Amino acid sequence: MGQRVFLAVWDINPLTGALSKNFRELNVTGASLPFGMTILPGKNAALVTDPALGYEIFDLSGQNRSGIFPFQAEGAMNCWALHSQKTDHVFLIDFGTSLINEVAVDRNLGSSIISQLALVKDSFLSDSQIATVHGNEYLYVLTLGKDLVTVLSLSGPGKMTVVQHFPLGDAVRKLGISEDPNQVQGLGVFVTGA
């Protein structure tokens, strides 16, 4: 039996911030396993990763421009999506293939892959964040299979480059804390004085 896949959208009361009692369903026919989501600024839409298919774009405007964008790579499991203000592109983090995919979305919600960066096989890319440091944007990716945080510069569209592989496991062990890379979850980036 197939499952119903949808995004639930609640209205917010502008005076109280309270959510409406009922929600609206947003559907993309054929969506399988929505996972990570990022809002597409200025497009009234959200890009949602789908580890089973690739990704979907949900049109929030009611114009019926939603769609599925499949990935053909064997073992692809796009799980996380982050929007870059600097490039106005979305970066998809693929757990299965160790690829970081840079995706452009046009004003009609069509999309294309601009660039791909392959990290070492079995990197098992996980939680990610984008942060701005002194006007430059960086993508931080928890790299579970190698016990690292991979840092990438996002200097412009199609210009993603690795600038550091931070040895997370070493740093944790220096604190006297035992860690299991299979149990590491979550990543936050806090920038001060930048």
mmCIF file of C-alpha atoms in Angstrom:
data_model
loop_
_atom_site.group_PDB
_atom_site.id
_atom_site.type_symbol
_atom_site.label_atom_id
_atom_site.label_comp_id
_atom_site.label_asym_id
_atom_site.label_seq_id
_atom_site.Cartn_x
_atom_site.Cartn_y
_atom_site.Cartn_z
ATOM 1 C CA MET A 1 0.000 0.000 0.000
ATOM 2 C CA GLY A 2 1.411 3.398 -0.985
ATOM 3 C CA GLN A 3 1.812 6.109 1.579
ATOM 4 C CA ARG A 4 0.579 9.672 1.212
ATOM 5 C CA VAL A 5 3.464 12.101 0.967
ATOM 6 C CA PHE A 6 2.872 15.813 1.492
ATOM 7 C CA LEU A 7 4.069 18.944 3.234
ATOM 8 C CA ALA A 8 1.758 20.311 5.908
ATOM 9 C CA VAL A 9 1.438 24.120 5.900
ATOM 10 C CA TRP A 10 -0.133 26.106 8.735
ATOM 11 C CA ASP A 11 -1.083 29.775 8.528
ATOM 12 C CA ILE A 12 0.426 32.017 11.220
ATOM 13 C CA ASN A 13 -1.606 34.684 12.974
ATOM 14 C CA PRO A 14 0.343 37.921 12.315
ATOM 15 C CA LEU A 15 -0.692 39.408 15.681
ATOM 16 C CA THR A 16 -0.098 36.466 18.015
ATOM 17 C CA GLY A 17 2.232 34.165 16.082
ATOM 18 C CA ALA A 18 -0.188 31.294 16.754
ATOM 19 C CA LEU A 19 -0.593 28.527 14.192
ATOM 20 C CA SER A 20 -3.960 27.891 12.574
ATOM 21 C CA LYS A 21 -5.846 24.840 13.852
ATOM 22 C CA ASN A 22 -5.929 23.234 10.412
ATOM 23 C CA PHE A 23 -3.191 22.796 7.850
ATOM 24 C CA ARG A 24 -3.093 22.685 4.068
ATOM 25 C CA GLU A 25 -1.493 19.769 2.230
ATOM 26 C CA LEU A 26 1.044 20.452 -0.522
ATOM 27 C CA ASN A 27 1.635 17.469 -2.786
ATOM 28 C CA VAL A 28 4.030 16.572 -5.568
ATOM 29 C CA THR A 29 2.742 13.515 -7.407
ATOM 30 C CA GLY A 30 5.294 10.731 -7.189
ATOM 31 C CA ALA A 31 7.239 12.094 -4.209
ATOM 32 C CA SER A 32 8.557 9.243 -2.128
ATOM 33 C CA LEU A 33 10.529 10.226 0.968
ATOM 34 C CA PRO A 34 10.753 13.977 1.681
ATOM 35 C CA PHE A 35 13.646 14.583 4.074
ATOM 36 C CA GLY A 36 15.586 17.878 4.189
ATOM 37 C CA MET A 37 14.029 21.192 3.193
ATOM 38 C CA THR A 38 15.161 24.710 2.368
ATOM 39 C CA ILE A 39 13.053 27.705 1.413
ATOM 40 C CA LEU A 40 13.878 29.301 -1.958
ATOM 41 C CA PRO A 41 13.981 33.056 -1.227
ATOM 42 C CA GLY A 42 11.988 35.191 -3.643
ATOM 43 C CA LYS A 43 10.457 32.160 -5.371
ATOM 44 C CA ASN A 44 7.628 31.279 -2.965
ATOM 45 C CA ALA A 45 8.780 27.662 -3.025
ATOM 46 C CA ALA A 46 10.702 25.038 -1.077
ATOM 47 C CA LEU A 47 13.244 22.513 -2.320
ATOM 48 C CA VAL A 48 12.912 19.198 -0.490
ATOM 49 C CA THR A 49 15.458 16.393 -0.703
ATOM 50 C CA ASP A 50 14.172 12.899 -1.380
ATOM 51 C CA PRO A 51 16.740 10.157 -0.667
ATOM 52 C CA ALA A 52 14.713 7.720 -2.786
ATOM 53 C CA LEU A 53 14.445 9.934 -5.900
ATOM 54 C CA GLY A 54 16.579 13.084 -5.831
ATOM 55 C CA TYR A 55 14.603 16.165 -4.853
ATOM 56 C CA GLU A 56 11.249 17.868 -5.255
ATOM 57 C CA ILE A 57 10.329 21.516 -5.556
ATOM 58 C CA PHE A 58 7.073 22.443 -3.840
ATOM 59 C CA ASP A 59 5.352 25.539 -5.239
ATOM 60 C CA LEU A 60 3.884 27.484 -2.305
ATOM 61 C CA SER A 61 2.135 30.045 -4.539
ATOM 62 C CA GLY A 62 -0.622 27.765 -5.806
ATOM 63 C CA GLN A 63 0.533 28.136 -9.444
ATOM 64 C CA ASN A 64 1.106 24.380 -9.781
ATOM 65 C CA ARG A 65 4.798 24.627 -10.707
ATOM 66 C CA SER A 66 5.875 21.804 -8.374
ATOM 67 C CA GLY A 67 7.961 18.952 -9.715
ATOM 68 C CA ILE A 68 10.248 15.982 -9.119
ATOM 69 C CA PHE A 69 13.902 16.102 -10.147
ATOM 70 C CA PRO A 70 15.394 12.580 -10.079
ATOM 71 C CA PHE A 71 19.073 11.737 -9.688
ATOM 72 C CA GLN A 72 20.465 8.951 -11.815
ATOM 73 C CA ALA A 73 23.589 8.196 -9.726
ATOM 74 C CA GLU A 74 23.598 4.710 -8.249
ATOM 75 C CA GLY A 75 23.350 4.861 -4.465
ATOM 76 C CA ALA A 76 22.326 8.530 -4.420
ATOM 77 C CA MET A 77 20.685 9.580 -1.155
ATOM 78 C CA ASN A 78 20.254 13.354 -1.093
ATOM 79 C CA CYS A 79 19.325 14.088 2.498
ATOM 80 C CA TRP A 80 20.153 17.715 3.323
ATOM 81 C CA ALA A 81 19.513 20.959 1.442
ATOM 82 C CA LEU A 82 20.969 24.388 2.189
ATOM 83 C CA HIS A 83 20.376 27.662 0.381
ATOM 84 C CA SER A 84 23.371 29.943 -0.193
ATOM 85 C CA GLN A 85 22.630 33.666 -0.119
ATOM 86 C CA LYS A 86 25.875 34.436 -1.951
ATOM 87 C CA THR A 87 25.282 32.112 -4.919
ATOM 88 C CA ASP A 88 21.457 31.923 -4.686
ATOM 89 C CA HIS A 89 21.913 28.187 -5.284
ATOM 90 C CA VAL A 90 20.979 25.178 -3.191
ATOM 91 C CA PHE A 91 23.582 22.690 -2.012
ATOM 92 C CA LEU A 92 22.370 19.098 -1.680
ATOM 93 C CA ILE A 93 24.320 16.824 0.630
ATOM 94 C CA ASP A 94 24.317 13.207 -0.572
ATOM 95 C CA PHE A 95 24.946 10.621 2.142
ATOM 96 C CA GLY A 96 25.125 7.664 -0.255
ATOM 97 C CA THR A 97 27.533 8.895 -2.946
ATOM 98 C CA SER A 98 29.592 11.423 -0.927
ATOM 99 C CA LEU A 99 28.625 14.101 -3.471
ATOM 100 C CA ILE A 100 27.781 17.718 -2.822
ATOM 101 C CA ASN A 101 25.465 18.905 -5.596
ATOM 102 C CA GLU A 102 25.031 22.598 -6.420
ATOM 103 C CA VAL A 103 21.571 23.247 -7.875
ATOM 104 C CA ALA A 104 20.233 26.413 -9.520
ATOM 105 C CA VAL A 105 16.481 27.048 -9.454
ATOM 106 C CA ASP A 106 15.032 29.566 -11.921
ATOM 107 C CA ARG A 107 12.033 31.861 -11.371
ATOM 108 C CA ASN A 108 9.704 29.281 -13.003
ATOM 109 C CA LEU A 109 10.987 26.620 -10.566
ATOM 110 C CA GLY A 110 12.930 24.739 -13.212
ATOM 111 C CA SER A 111 16.267 23.515 -11.924
ATOM 112 C CA SER A 112 19.617 22.157 -13.013
ATOM 113 C CA ILE A 113 22.794 20.868 -11.420
ATOM 114 C CA ILE A 114 25.491 23.539 -11.755
ATOM 115 C CA SER A 115 28.356 21.609 -10.197
ATOM 116 C CA GLN A 116 29.155 18.488 -8.209
ATOM 117 C CA LEU A 117 32.001 17.909 -5.812
ATOM 118 C CA ALA A 118 32.924 14.323 -4.986
ATOM 119 C CA LEU A 119 34.474 13.749 -1.590
ATOM 120 C CA VAL A 120 36.321 10.546 -0.735
ATOM 121 C CA LYS A 121 34.185 7.400 -1.130
ATOM 122 C CA ASP A 122 32.323 6.359 2.013
ATOM 123 C CA SER A 123 32.583 9.841 3.547
ATOM 124 C CA PHE A 124 28.938 9.453 4.658
ATOM 125 C CA LEU A 125 28.099 13.150 4.522
ATOM 126 C CA SER A 126 25.591 14.270 7.108
ATOM 127 C CA ASP A 127 24.320 17.390 8.845
ATOM 128 C CA SER A 128 25.499 20.650 7.299
ATOM 129 C CA GLN A 129 25.379 24.417 7.773
ATOM 130 C CA ILE A 130 26.300 27.503 5.752
ATOM 131 C CA ALA A 131 27.905 30.428 7.574
ATOM 132 C CA THR A 132 29.303 33.801 6.538
ATOM 133 C CA VAL A 133 32.744 34.731 7.876
ATOM 134 C CA HIS A 134 34.114 38.198 7.047
ATOM 135 C CA GLY A 135 31.815 38.429 4.011
ATOM 136 C CA ASN A 136 32.759 34.985 2.666
ATOM 137 C CA GLU A 137 30.353 32.049 2.684
ATOM 138 C CA TYR A 138 31.433 28.591 3.843
ATOM 139 C CA LEU A 139 29.668 25.239 3.857
ATOM 140 C CA TYR A 140 30.410 22.998 6.860
ATOM 141 C CA VAL A 141 29.624 19.300 6.393
ATOM 142 C CA LEU A 142 29.745 16.614 9.062
ATOM 143 C CA THR A 143 31.747 13.856 7.342
ATOM 144 C CA LEU A 144 30.916 10.826 9.478
ATOM 145 C CA GLY A 145 32.796 8.174 7.520
ATOM 146 C CA LYS A 146 36.091 10.016 7.955
ATOM 147 C CA ASP A 147 35.430 11.510 11.432
ATOM 148 C CA LEU A 148 35.826 15.038 10.037
ATOM 149 C CA VAL A 149 34.086 18.319 9.444
ATOM 150 C CA THR A 150 34.705 19.276 5.812
ATOM 151 C CA VAL A 151 34.790 23.031 5.170
ATOM 152 C CA LEU A 152 34.092 24.355 1.663
ATOM 153 C CA SER A 153 34.355 27.884 0.304
ATOM 154 C CA LEU A 154 31.338 29.089 -1.694
ATOM 155 C CA SER A 155 33.054 31.991 -3.459
ATOM 156 C CA GLY A 156 30.536 32.135 -6.314
ATOM 157 C CA PRO A 157 28.225 30.037 -8.498
ATOM 158 C CA GLY A 158 29.989 26.833 -9.542
ATOM 159 C CA LYS A 159 33.064 27.674 -7.442
ATOM 160 C CA MET A 160 32.734 25.361 -4.444
ATOM 161 C CA THR A 161 36.164 24.273 -3.150
ATOM 162 C CA VAL A 162 37.365 22.335 -0.107
ATOM 163 C CA VAL A 163 39.435 24.522 2.210
ATOM 164 C CA GLN A 164 39.758 22.229 5.238
ATOM 165 C CA HIS A 165 39.192 18.747 6.594
ATOM 166 C CA PHE A 166 38.917 19.388 10.337
ATOM 167 C CA PRO A 167 39.751 16.229 12.376
ATOM 168 C CA LEU A 168 36.673 16.223 14.616
ATOM 169 C CA GLY A 169 37.488 12.883 16.250
ATOM 170 C CA ASP A 170 40.972 14.070 17.246
ATOM 171 C CA ALA A 171 39.571 17.278 18.748
ATOM 172 C CA VAL A 172 36.988 15.360 20.790
ATOM 173 C CA ARG A 173 39.545 12.821 22.036
ATOM 174 C CA LYS A 174 41.866 15.666 23.157
ATOM 175 C CA LEU A 175 39.031 16.740 25.462
ATOM 176 C CA GLY A 176 39.061 13.268 27.031
ATOM 177 C CA ILE A 177 35.690 12.367 25.567
ATOM 178 C CA SER A 178 35.169 9.003 23.908
ATOM 179 C CA GLU A 179 33.149 9.185 20.708
ATOM 180 C CA ASP A 180 31.772 6.821 18.141
ATOM 181 C CA PRO A 181 31.544 8.344 14.638
ATOM 182 C CA ASN A 182 28.392 6.269 14.087
ATOM 183 C CA GLN A 183 26.696 8.159 16.926
ATOM 184 C CA VAL A 184 27.608 11.733 15.939
ATOM 185 C CA GLN A 185 24.596 13.822 14.924
ATOM 186 C CA GLY A 186 23.788 17.463 14.453
ATOM 187 C CA LEU A 187 25.985 20.379 13.453
ATOM 188 C CA GLY A 188 25.683 24.023 14.400
ATOM 189 C CA VAL A 189 27.966 26.855 13.321
ATOM 190 C CA PHE A 190 28.200 29.928 15.543
ATOM 191 C CA VAL A 191 30.254 32.836 14.217
ATOM 192 C CA THR A 192 31.301 35.665 16.519
ATOM 193 C CA GLY A 193 33.082 38.853 15.564
ATOM 194 C CA ALA A 194 32.817 38.210 11.842
#
